[in-house]
XYZ file of C-alpha atoms in Angstrom:
698
model
C 0.000 0.000 0.000
C 1.506 3.322 -0.998
C 0.305 6.903 -1.062
C 2.698 9.570 -2.359
C 2.277 12.763 -0.382
C 2.223 15.081 -3.387
C -0.639 13.238 -5.061
C -3.427 12.909 -2.508
C -4.601 12.723 1.039
C -7.647 10.636 1.745
C -9.062 12.377 4.808
C -10.353 15.902 5.538
C -8.424 16.120 8.816
C -5.194 16.342 6.781
C -6.399 19.369 4.829
C -4.010 21.923 6.382
C -1.079 19.548 5.968
C -2.083 19.010 2.362
C -2.016 22.753 1.790
C 1.436 22.938 3.311
C 2.801 20.145 1.151
C 1.018 21.414 -1.925
C 3.447 24.338 -1.927
C 6.361 21.902 -2.270
C 7.588 20.742 -5.649
C 7.288 17.131 -6.747
C 10.451 15.195 -7.658
C 11.533 15.512 -11.283
C 10.901 12.615 -13.653
C 14.311 10.999 -13.176
C 14.040 11.036 -9.401
C 10.418 9.884 -9.581
C 11.570 6.857 -11.576
C 14.217 6.040 -8.977
C 11.637 6.413 -6.213
C 9.342 3.990 -8.031
C 12.179 1.451 -8.049
C 12.723 2.200 -4.357
C 9.218 0.827 -3.730
C 10.367 -2.642 -4.726
C 13.385 -2.519 -2.437
C 11.186 -1.375 0.452
C 8.723 -4.213 -0.122
C 11.523 -6.787 -0.095
C 13.184 -5.330 3.000
C 9.898 -5.026 4.897
C 9.101 -8.647 4.147
C 12.506 -9.732 5.438
C 12.087 -7.662 8.617
C 8.430 -8.726 9.063
C 7.433 -5.043 9.219
C 3.707 -4.269 9.348
C 3.925 -0.621 8.277
C 6.219 2.299 7.668
C 6.194 5.871 6.423
C 9.294 7.486 4.956
C 10.052 10.755 3.240
C 12.523 13.485 2.405
C 12.632 17.191 1.792
C 15.430 18.833 -0.218
C 15.103 22.500 -0.974
C 11.581 22.898 -2.334
C 11.121 19.224 -3.200
C 9.189 17.057 -0.775
C 8.126 13.412 -0.954
C 6.453 11.185 1.639
C 5.062 7.704 1.225
C 3.432 5.073 3.403
C 3.984 1.337 3.030
C 2.187 -1.651 4.498
C -0.368 -1.318 7.267
C -0.950 1.087 10.125
C -3.359 -1.491 11.592
C -3.004 -5.120 10.573
C -6.204 -6.365 12.186
C -8.368 -3.889 10.305
C -6.169 -3.722 7.182
C -5.738 0.052 7.469
C -2.940 1.195 5.137
C -0.009 3.211 6.388
C -0.066 6.590 4.643
C 1.854 9.820 4.503
C -0.166 11.134 7.460
C 0.016 8.063 9.705
C 0.755 9.113 13.291
C 3.628 7.323 15.028
C 5.249 7.622 18.405
C 8.424 9.632 17.866
C 10.354 8.168 20.803
C 13.751 9.885 21.160
C 13.371 11.966 18.004
C 11.623 14.204 20.559
C 15.014 15.127 22.050
C 16.252 17.560 19.354
C 12.896 19.354 19.600
C 13.328 19.727 23.354
C 16.869 20.993 22.791
C 15.530 23.672 20.431
C 13.104 24.850 23.116
C 15.887 25.103 25.700
C 18.088 27.134 23.342
C 15.182 29.456 22.553
C 14.897 30.164 26.268
C 18.650 30.725 26.460
C 18.342 33.308 23.679
C 15.521 34.990 25.603
C 17.617 35.143 28.772
C 15.240 32.843 30.659
C 17.690 29.944 30.964
C 21.416 29.918 31.647
C 23.182 26.944 30.106
C 25.695 26.774 32.930
C 23.271 27.189 35.804
C 22.565 24.217 38.084
C 19.323 22.525 37.134
C 17.912 23.313 40.593
C 17.753 26.978 39.485
C 14.719 25.954 37.428
C 13.709 22.645 39.046
C 14.145 23.347 42.770
C 12.606 20.038 43.835
C 15.341 18.015 42.108
C 17.747 16.874 44.862
C 21.147 18.519 44.994
C 23.878 16.064 43.991
C 27.536 15.961 45.098
C 28.444 17.862 41.907
C 26.532 20.561 39.975
C 24.228 19.219 37.251
C 23.975 21.978 34.636
C 21.567 22.559 31.768
C 24.406 22.439 29.225
C 25.614 19.046 30.396
C 22.053 17.678 30.450
C 21.685 18.655 26.786
C 24.770 16.596 25.912
C 24.163 13.565 28.184
C 27.251 14.497 30.179
C 25.552 15.390 33.461
C 26.077 12.047 35.225
C 22.353 11.237 35.188
C 21.772 7.509 34.863
C 19.382 5.771 32.482
C 16.892 3.030 33.337
C 17.987 0.952 36.321
C 15.010 -1.314 36.893
C 14.039 -1.997 33.294
C 11.220 -4.311 34.292
C 9.482 -1.423 36.067
C 10.724 1.783 34.484
C 10.113 0.744 30.883
C 6.644 -0.671 31.488
C 4.604 2.028 33.236
C 0.877 1.681 32.589
C -0.354 4.794 34.365
C -0.157 8.406 33.227
C 2.521 10.446 34.985
C 2.811 14.173 35.575
C 6.107 16.003 35.208
C 6.684 15.822 38.959
C 5.957 12.075 39.002
C 8.247 11.534 36.015
C 11.155 13.245 37.773
C 10.433 11.286 40.973
C 11.205 8.029 39.131
C 14.935 8.801 39.071
C 15.537 11.840 41.260
C 17.176 9.827 44.038
C 19.503 7.894 41.736
C 23.150 8.540 42.491
C 25.154 10.178 39.736
C 27.093 7.601 37.753
C 30.053 9.961 37.310
C 31.120 13.513 38.000
C 29.318 15.695 35.436
C 31.435 16.406 32.392
C 33.530 13.275 32.699
C 31.383 10.573 31.098
C 28.847 10.374 28.265
C 25.762 8.426 29.303
C 22.765 8.555 26.973
C 19.689 8.995 29.140
C 16.066 9.999 28.667
C 15.918 11.025 32.307
C 18.275 13.932 31.659
C 15.926 15.177 28.943
C 12.968 14.815 31.302
C 14.786 17.278 33.563
C 15.087 19.623 30.586
C 11.328 19.375 30.087
C 10.871 20.417 33.705
C 13.291 23.325 33.095
C 11.101 24.488 30.188
C 7.965 24.349 32.312
C 9.374 26.196 35.304
C 11.207 28.815 33.230
C 8.087 29.674 31.213
C 5.152 28.883 33.482
C 3.690 26.766 30.674
C 3.292 23.030 30.308
C 5.903 21.351 28.147
C 3.316 20.499 25.496
C 1.855 23.993 25.572
C 5.232 25.646 25.113
C 6.183 23.316 22.275
C 2.884 23.926 20.463
C 3.283 27.708 20.670
C 7.010 28.084 20.049
C 8.358 25.021 18.187
C 5.708 22.864 16.559
C 3.175 25.588 15.742
C 5.555 28.028 14.008
C 6.688 25.218 11.688
C 3.160 24.072 10.813
C 3.631 20.802 12.713
C -0.072 20.459 13.431
C 0.028 16.672 13.850
C 2.675 16.753 16.593
C 1.546 16.378 20.203
C 2.217 14.596 23.442
C 1.076 11.011 23.165
C -2.084 10.270 25.100
C -3.634 6.799 25.115
C -7.017 8.261 26.073
C -7.141 10.888 23.327
C -8.617 10.393 19.879
C -5.635 11.001 17.592
C -6.172 11.051 13.839
C -4.360 8.325 11.910
C -2.809 6.758 15.021
C -0.969 3.567 14.047
C -1.086 0.336 16.008
C 2.251 -0.864 17.350
C 3.719 -4.346 16.963
C 6.593 -6.461 18.180
C 8.061 -9.781 17.100
C 8.049 -12.962 19.141
C 10.249 -15.187 17.072
C 8.853 -14.678 13.577
C 5.314 -13.993 14.786
C 3.919 -10.467 14.992
C 2.204 -9.520 18.245
C 0.448 -6.377 19.370
C 2.825 -4.213 21.375
C 2.582 -4.228 25.127
C 0.651 -1.179 26.301
C 3.067 1.280 27.878
C 2.123 4.844 28.799
C 5.085 6.971 27.689
C 4.075 10.119 29.578
C 6.929 9.324 31.988
C 9.295 10.163 29.080
C 7.399 13.308 28.064
C 10.173 15.642 26.860
C 12.591 12.817 26.078
C 10.323 10.535 24.074
C 6.659 11.121 24.856
C 5.422 12.630 21.606
C 3.498 11.448 18.565
C 3.733 12.863 15.058
C 3.844 12.223 11.319
C 6.709 12.025 8.868
C 5.690 15.314 7.146
C 5.861 17.059 10.522
C 9.289 15.550 11.208
C 10.427 16.827 7.819
C 9.034 20.261 8.650
C 11.150 20.247 11.791
C 14.277 19.371 9.816
C 13.526 22.053 7.241
C 12.916 24.563 10.032
C 16.373 23.780 11.410
C 17.961 24.211 7.965
C 16.163 27.493 7.316
C 16.949 28.963 10.738
C 13.296 29.536 11.580
C 13.586 28.675 15.276
C 17.076 29.616 16.431
C 19.867 32.066 15.698
C 22.863 30.878 13.655
C 24.972 30.873 16.828
C 22.516 28.598 18.649
C 22.232 26.300 15.641
C 26.012 26.000 15.480
C 26.151 25.265 19.208
C 23.580 22.475 19.099
C 25.237 20.836 16.086
C 28.741 20.738 17.583
C 29.821 17.620 19.449
C 30.362 18.113 23.151
C 33.676 17.177 24.722
C 34.359 15.369 27.978
C 36.705 16.889 30.511
C 39.330 14.400 29.293
C 39.119 15.926 25.830
C 37.147 13.228 24.020
C 34.325 13.960 21.605
C 30.989 12.526 22.696
C 29.675 12.688 19.097
C 26.509 14.239 20.542
C 25.783 17.947 20.554
C 22.608 19.415 22.021
C 19.871 17.029 20.964
C 21.713 15.670 17.922
C 24.152 12.871 17.127
C 27.000 14.539 15.254
C 29.306 11.857 13.846
C 30.314 12.475 10.182
C 29.293 9.744 7.741
C 30.767 9.197 4.302
C 32.692 12.444 4.695
C 29.395 14.335 5.053
C 28.244 16.872 7.597
C 25.199 15.166 9.112
C 23.206 15.409 12.325
C 20.681 12.770 13.296
C 18.634 11.108 16.005
C 17.056 7.705 16.349
C 14.102 6.581 18.440
C 13.093 3.191 19.854
C 10.280 2.408 22.292
C 7.147 0.255 22.535
C 5.070 0.527 19.330
C 7.679 2.349 17.262
C 11.097 2.840 15.690
C 12.057 6.170 14.125
C 15.010 7.999 12.595
C 15.664 11.591 11.558
C 18.669 12.522 9.408
C 19.514 16.130 8.606
C 22.181 17.352 6.167
C 22.240 21.105 6.891
C 24.627 22.139 4.106
C 22.542 20.258 1.559
C 19.161 21.423 2.921
C 18.211 17.748 2.953
C 16.171 15.949 5.606
C 15.242 12.270 5.543
C 13.003 10.674 8.135
C 11.336 7.319 8.675
C 8.884 5.863 11.178
C 7.717 2.276 11.615
C 5.131 0.646 13.837
C 7.433 -2.323 14.498
C 9.637 -2.181 17.575
C 13.416 -2.669 17.353
C 13.586 -2.602 13.562
C 16.573 -1.003 11.821
C 14.877 2.067 10.349
C 18.271 3.614 9.504
C 18.658 1.119 6.642
C 15.582 2.580 4.910
C 16.753 6.169 5.390
C 20.225 5.318 4.090
C 18.803 3.677 0.978
C 16.519 6.655 0.353
C 19.548 8.944 0.643
C 21.236 6.945 -2.128
C 18.109 7.189 -4.294
C 17.751 10.942 -3.788
C 21.416 11.946 -4.127
C 22.864 9.226 -6.364
C 25.683 8.809 -3.820
C 26.648 5.711 -1.864
C 25.743 6.147 1.799
C 29.030 4.731 3.020
C 31.735 3.123 0.895
C 33.264 0.175 2.704
C 36.553 -0.990 1.201
C 38.047 -4.141 2.685
C 41.849 -4.210 2.651
C 43.284 -7.712 2.451
C 46.565 -6.990 4.248
C 47.045 -6.335 7.944
C 49.297 -3.286 7.527
C 47.031 -2.066 4.747
C 44.115 -2.131 7.172
C 45.980 0.288 9.406
C 46.488 2.553 6.410
C 42.813 2.238 5.589
C 41.904 3.258 9.144
C 44.032 6.373 8.771
C 42.629 7.191 5.324
C 39.068 6.860 6.598
C 39.718 9.186 9.520
C 41.318 11.836 7.316
C 38.486 11.619 4.797
C 35.588 11.602 7.269
C 36.861 14.489 9.344
C 38.361 16.528 6.496
C 35.628 16.404 3.886
C 32.863 16.867 6.468
C 34.616 20.006 7.734
C 34.663 21.470 4.224
C 30.995 20.600 3.726
C 30.108 22.138 7.084
C 32.083 25.399 6.948
C 33.756 25.634 3.549
C 37.041 26.253 5.344
C 39.871 24.144 6.787
C 39.954 23.619 10.541
C 43.003 25.894 10.783
C 44.737 28.249 8.380
C 47.978 28.114 10.350
C 50.607 26.284 8.225
C 52.611 25.428 11.349
C 49.657 23.597 12.928
C 48.978 21.746 9.695
C 52.616 20.694 9.370
C 52.603 19.526 12.984
C 49.550 17.338 12.312
C 51.247 15.665 9.318
C 54.440 15.203 11.335
C 52.502 13.509 14.131
C 50.814 11.159 11.678
C 54.120 10.271 10.042
C 55.873 9.747 13.338
C 53.198 8.076 15.472
C 51.036 6.212 12.961
C 53.321 5.408 10.055
C 56.769 4.838 11.569
C 55.874 2.546 14.441
C 56.595 -1.162 14.557
C 53.692 -1.557 16.999
C 50.539 -1.720 14.879
C 48.326 -1.697 17.966
C 49.903 1.523 19.245
C 49.572 3.095 15.794
C 45.900 2.122 15.634
C 45.275 3.616 19.072
C 46.965 6.842 17.978
C 44.724 7.076 14.903
C 41.611 6.459 17.022
C 42.663 9.175 19.478
C 43.733 11.638 16.802
C 40.184 12.774 16.014
C 39.598 13.999 19.564
C 40.625 17.321 21.131
C 42.837 15.383 23.551
C 44.630 14.032 20.478
C 45.049 17.506 19.029
C 42.304 17.079 16.369
C 45.116 15.791 14.166
C 42.830 14.043 11.666
C 40.591 17.076 11.333
C 43.556 19.420 10.886
C 45.313 17.284 8.273
C 42.154 16.020 6.558
C 40.566 19.440 6.115
C 43.873 20.783 4.779
C 43.919 17.940 2.246
C 40.326 18.639 1.190
C 41.100 22.338 0.812
C 44.181 21.659 -1.340
C 42.243 19.279 -3.566
C 39.423 21.775 -4.012
C 41.896 24.554 -4.832
C 43.468 22.278 -7.456
C 40.100 21.813 -9.166
C 39.013 18.499 -7.688
C 35.272 18.198 -7.079
C 34.959 16.972 -3.494
C 31.570 15.451 -4.315
C 33.326 12.857 -6.491
C 34.635 11.178 -3.356
C 31.145 9.938 -2.611
C 31.960 7.274 -5.209
C 35.713 7.083 -4.611
C 35.813 7.258 -0.838
C 38.786 7.531 1.523
C 41.264 5.637 -0.662
C 40.670 7.871 -3.683
C 40.710 10.990 -1.489
C 44.105 10.193 0.061
C 45.534 8.836 -3.221
C 44.628 12.035 -5.092
C 46.181 14.192 -2.392
C 49.381 12.145 -2.544
C 49.587 12.513 -6.328
C 48.948 16.251 -5.978
C 51.580 16.671 -3.260
C 54.187 14.668 -5.192
C 53.772 16.963 -8.188
C 53.961 20.152 -6.108
C 57.222 22.088 -5.558
C 59.239 20.723 -2.665
C 58.055 22.086 0.665
C 54.899 23.695 -0.707
C 52.556 20.963 0.567
C 52.773 18.671 3.596
C 53.777 15.136 2.619
C 53.149 11.708 4.104
C 55.774 9.071 4.827
C 57.087 7.635 1.560
C 56.165 4.032 2.319
C 52.602 5.117 3.109
C 52.405 7.074 -0.138
C 53.569 4.057 -2.164
C 51.136 1.739 -0.391
C 48.204 4.114 -0.895
C 48.925 4.439 -4.613
C 48.757 0.645 -4.932
C 45.605 0.444 -2.828
C 44.012 3.199 -4.881
C 44.779 1.386 -8.124
C 43.304 -1.859 -6.794
C 40.216 -0.022 -5.582
C 39.758 1.500 -9.035
C 39.487 -2.053 -10.385
C 37.068 -3.444 -7.786
C 34.957 -0.557 -6.486
C 32.345 -1.005 -9.205
C 31.684 -4.654 -8.284
C 28.099 -4.690 -7.004
C 26.247 -7.079 -4.781
C 23.816 -8.989 -7.033
C 20.202 -7.895 -6.719
C 18.938 -11.453 -6.349
C 21.741 -13.911 -5.483
C 20.472 -17.366 -6.422
C 22.602 -19.270 -3.902
C 25.555 -18.773 -1.600
C 27.599 -21.193 -3.721
C 27.048 -19.139 -6.873
C 27.698 -15.924 -4.989
C 30.940 -17.310 -3.593
C 32.190 -18.220 -7.041
C 31.265 -14.820 -8.465
C 32.830 -12.719 -5.702
C 35.939 -14.821 -5.157
C 36.662 -14.581 -8.895
C 36.147 -10.799 -8.922
C 38.342 -10.217 -5.866
C 41.129 -12.715 -6.505
C 44.628 -11.220 -6.107
C 43.230 -7.760 -5.300
C 44.575 -5.681 -2.424
C 41.229 -4.027 -1.706
C 37.619 -4.670 -2.644
C 34.094 -3.855 -1.420
C 33.064 -5.019 2.023
C 29.738 -6.817 1.640
C 29.510 -7.941 5.259
C 26.168 -6.187 5.777
C 24.710 -7.950 2.740
C 26.124 -11.328 3.789
C 24.678 -10.822 7.247
C 21.258 -10.094 5.728
C 21.586 -13.169 3.514
C 22.368 -15.308 6.562
C 19.470 -13.733 8.454
C 17.056 -14.367 5.600
C 18.230 -17.979 5.259
C 17.811 -18.544 8.994
C 14.349 -16.996 8.821
C 13.392 -19.556 6.161
C 14.725 -22.340 8.357
C 17.598 -23.033 5.946
C 20.417 -23.322 8.486
C 22.772 -24.913 5.950
C 22.545 -21.909 3.629
C 22.957 -19.548 6.588
C 26.103 -21.364 7.684
C 27.392 -21.260 4.110
C 26.971 -17.482 4.240
C 29.110 -17.444 7.388
C 31.821 -19.437 5.648
C 31.690 -17.035 2.698
C 32.184 -14.120 5.105
C 35.411 -15.513 6.550
C 36.639 -16.639 3.111
C 36.290 -13.141 1.680
C 37.107 -11.130 4.814
C 39.398 -13.168 7.081
C 40.779 -10.077 8.823
C 37.309 -8.809 9.718
C 36.058 -9.218 13.284
C 32.493 -8.990 11.949
C 33.074 -11.923 9.588
C 34.537 -14.113 12.325
C 31.780 -13.150 14.772
C 29.018 -13.844 12.244
C 30.528 -17.245 11.520
C 30.767 -17.936 15.253
C 27.147 -16.989 15.899
C 25.931 -19.140 13.010
C 28.027 -22.061 14.267
C 26.399 -21.657 17.666
C 22.964 -21.704 16.043
C 23.990 -24.914 14.290
C 24.960 -26.459 17.629
C 28.744 -26.474 17.158
C 29.718 -24.756 20.404
C 33.467 -25.486 20.272
C 33.923 -24.150 16.741
C 31.725 -21.180 17.602
C 33.846 -20.157 20.573
C 37.016 -20.521 18.491
C 35.605 -18.173 15.839
C 34.454 -15.683 18.462
C 37.909 -15.709 20.079
C 39.431 -14.903 16.697
C 36.954 -12.052 16.247
C 37.951 -10.726 19.654
C 41.617 -10.787 18.634
C 40.746 -8.865 15.464
C 39.006 -6.115 17.463
C 38.453 -6.315 21.237
C 35.790 -3.592 21.004
C 34.133 -4.986 17.902
C 31.638 -7.660 16.963
C 32.707 -10.103 19.701
C 32.720 -7.548 22.512
C 30.473 -8.211 25.479
C 27.927 -5.644 24.297
C 27.865 -6.957 20.733
C 27.390 -10.581 21.804
C 24.712 -9.573 24.296
C 22.822 -7.827 21.493
C 23.321 -10.814 19.174
C 21.803 -13.126 21.800
C 18.739 -10.888 21.994
C 18.409 -11.004 18.204
C 18.538 -14.795 18.259
C 15.842 -14.873 20.921
C 13.705 -12.402 18.975
C 13.969 -14.761 15.997
C 12.707 -17.660 18.088
C 16.117 -19.257 18.704
C 16.063 -18.973 22.504
C 18.315 -21.999 23.046
C 20.924 -20.670 20.600
C 20.737 -17.255 22.258
C 21.290 -18.843 25.651
C 24.254 -20.839 24.349
C 25.723 -17.684 22.813
C 25.450 -15.895 26.154
C 27.217 -18.791 27.848
C 30.006 -18.511 25.258
C 30.133 -14.747 25.743
C 30.596 -15.273 29.476
C 33.553 -17.554 28.742
C 35.101 -14.736 26.737
C 34.052 -11.942 29.119
C 33.627 -13.594 32.537
C 33.650 -10.340 34.535
C 30.846 -8.490 32.701
C 27.839 -8.374 35.022
C 25.364 -7.488 32.283
C 26.006 -10.775 30.437
C 25.089 -12.752 33.546
C 22.010 -10.542 34.004
C 20.865 -11.197 30.435
C 21.486 -14.908 30.866
C 19.307 -14.790 33.967
C 16.465 -13.218 31.998
C 16.795 -15.896 29.306
C 16.591 -18.603 31.959
C 13.470 -16.990 33.433
C 11.736 -17.099 30.050
C 12.539 -20.801 29.792
C 11.258 -21.522 33.294
C 14.742 -22.406 34.562
C 14.383 -20.557 37.836
C 17.320 -22.051 39.734
C 19.715 -21.252 36.904
C 18.222 -17.752 36.636
C 18.806 -17.035 40.328
C 22.386 -18.287 40.033
C 23.049 -16.038 37.008
C 21.551 -12.959 38.670
C 23.529 -13.564 41.863
C 26.747 -13.856 39.883
C 25.960 -10.548 38.182
C 25.499 -8.908 41.591
C 28.716 -10.445 42.912
C 30.630 -8.981 39.986
C 29.058 -5.528 40.277
C 26.483 -4.795 42.996
C 25.685 -1.446 41.392
C 25.395 -2.335 37.697
C 22.426 -0.684 35.907
C 20.122 -3.714 36.228
C 21.061 -4.538 39.831
C 17.811 -3.395 41.444
C 15.755 -5.339 38.937
C 17.925 -8.429 39.465
C 17.360 -8.304 43.227
C 13.610 -8.009 42.689
C 13.582 -11.033 40.363
C 15.652 -13.092 42.832
C 13.208 -12.259 45.631
C 10.253 -13.179 43.451
C 11.764 -16.466 42.268
C 12.806 -17.420 45.810
C 9.199 -16.883 46.917
C 7.875 -18.905 43.984
C 10.204 -21.785 44.799
């Protein structure tokens, strides 16, 4: 079921919204044709993800397009449309941040004032909790502690009751020292808005944020209200769709308690681009990553995630909660906003937004070259950092990070000395990872933006690197610098230059190899890709596609084909932690525990913080359980505990898996081990409550 927004709306209640969108231009014929092809991709992806319904759209300049797919209500076969109303979840946060910055501009809120200045009933903590740090999740406020209670409220809560849920939690760290994403911090900001203005949060937002942008469908969610085009929410139990558990989200009011439509979300993005709500200085402030006291970027500004992607200047926010999954991407320099909302919980909505970006712009979302040599991978890590930081800086400001030649030379010298002339690859990799942060001197940003500036001055179109990526970007700079008069341009170490020229040439030969639209079998795919990539130094990384292929095969019950996909992953990408981890997880699903643990250990060697980290394996176990493979998920958790025996959260998750299987004694043992390892871990209170309950049951 589809309904393009520029063609029609079926209901009178959408009349004002129709008038708003009617002023927007429709996509031209070429883009319209690509969007028609996008429909087929969406249908295939939704079927794979078991998605009931979704609405997605974009606005770029004067062009706007929104379309609904599937069903807003499965039981009554109500189609999802352009005006379907979804819970926004955490996409609410950038809207709340806008309201706070408006009040700062009006002199009603001081960013560096303690929150008690505006919310006097919030208990004073050992360290000041300021408005600025709340905006950036750096205030030491914890997130959910008792998930089984705090994420399942059934009753409506006032602002005061919402703050009472967490007000007595101890700070998890001194404010400014640790990033901790938390909705509770944004609830405090909602209380700041109310007490600084004398209005309710919803009232202020309607008058000063939503209303001025024509966001007439945006409101606080209310289960008792009659809301036009409200979608029904769904979750997956195994492969079976179920109605979402009823949860009243008023306790998350200013952090994730709103409901809206995709056109309204696009109007918000366009309002940000056009400067309709905030001054340029405030917009710049909210879109700049905050920094911890130790000098590390948090990659979160004020209400926005700020990490550059594909060398682009992008801000974004995701949302996940009962009944919904949402994403909002904004590309300020391009005046482009893309947003998506689904009525299926825990689905990867970003994949749909990324694909729509490719359709709209003709650019790859993120080029992923795989380098088949260990030292080459280090070079690739450096090239990616230079490209991401440097090109995004030029897109954001049009200028290099610094115009001081001495600072630029120092950055190149540090790279040559600490990344390219070390025998210790691990130390070099750690230097590269640190070099993007202020504590690392913003070395990658300084050098990368200088490179982008030099290339642009020499006549290179920086947009071309959307198809060439980091390897082409660094290769072209090297060629340019080698041809320049001695001393006129900073140079890289000679061995690095030679290696990058070879990698660039190999990438020229393989970059155009595409993943087949409909691979007939893993065996045929293996033959095709292994032939294309034989003897090449670098080639496309199709790990995401192989993972989807394995997932789809598992969903069909074809475990042999899924395992073959895992073997293909390690055959093509033996140096990849993701390939080894995928193979290990599939081996566990097939019942080969010993081989699984061996593969996971190898993945951990490849990258201790990667796909076999405690967090990654914990998430993988949940995905197995969601797909109906509870036993395999349990076995994976047991393997994860072998690899990470001191991580309390793994034992906690194992306990919850045991509870679902009725294995109460094992559950109590797992929860007690979690508490022994860390009596104050985030789920500790919930674990104690479950132990008490199970002891009483027994």
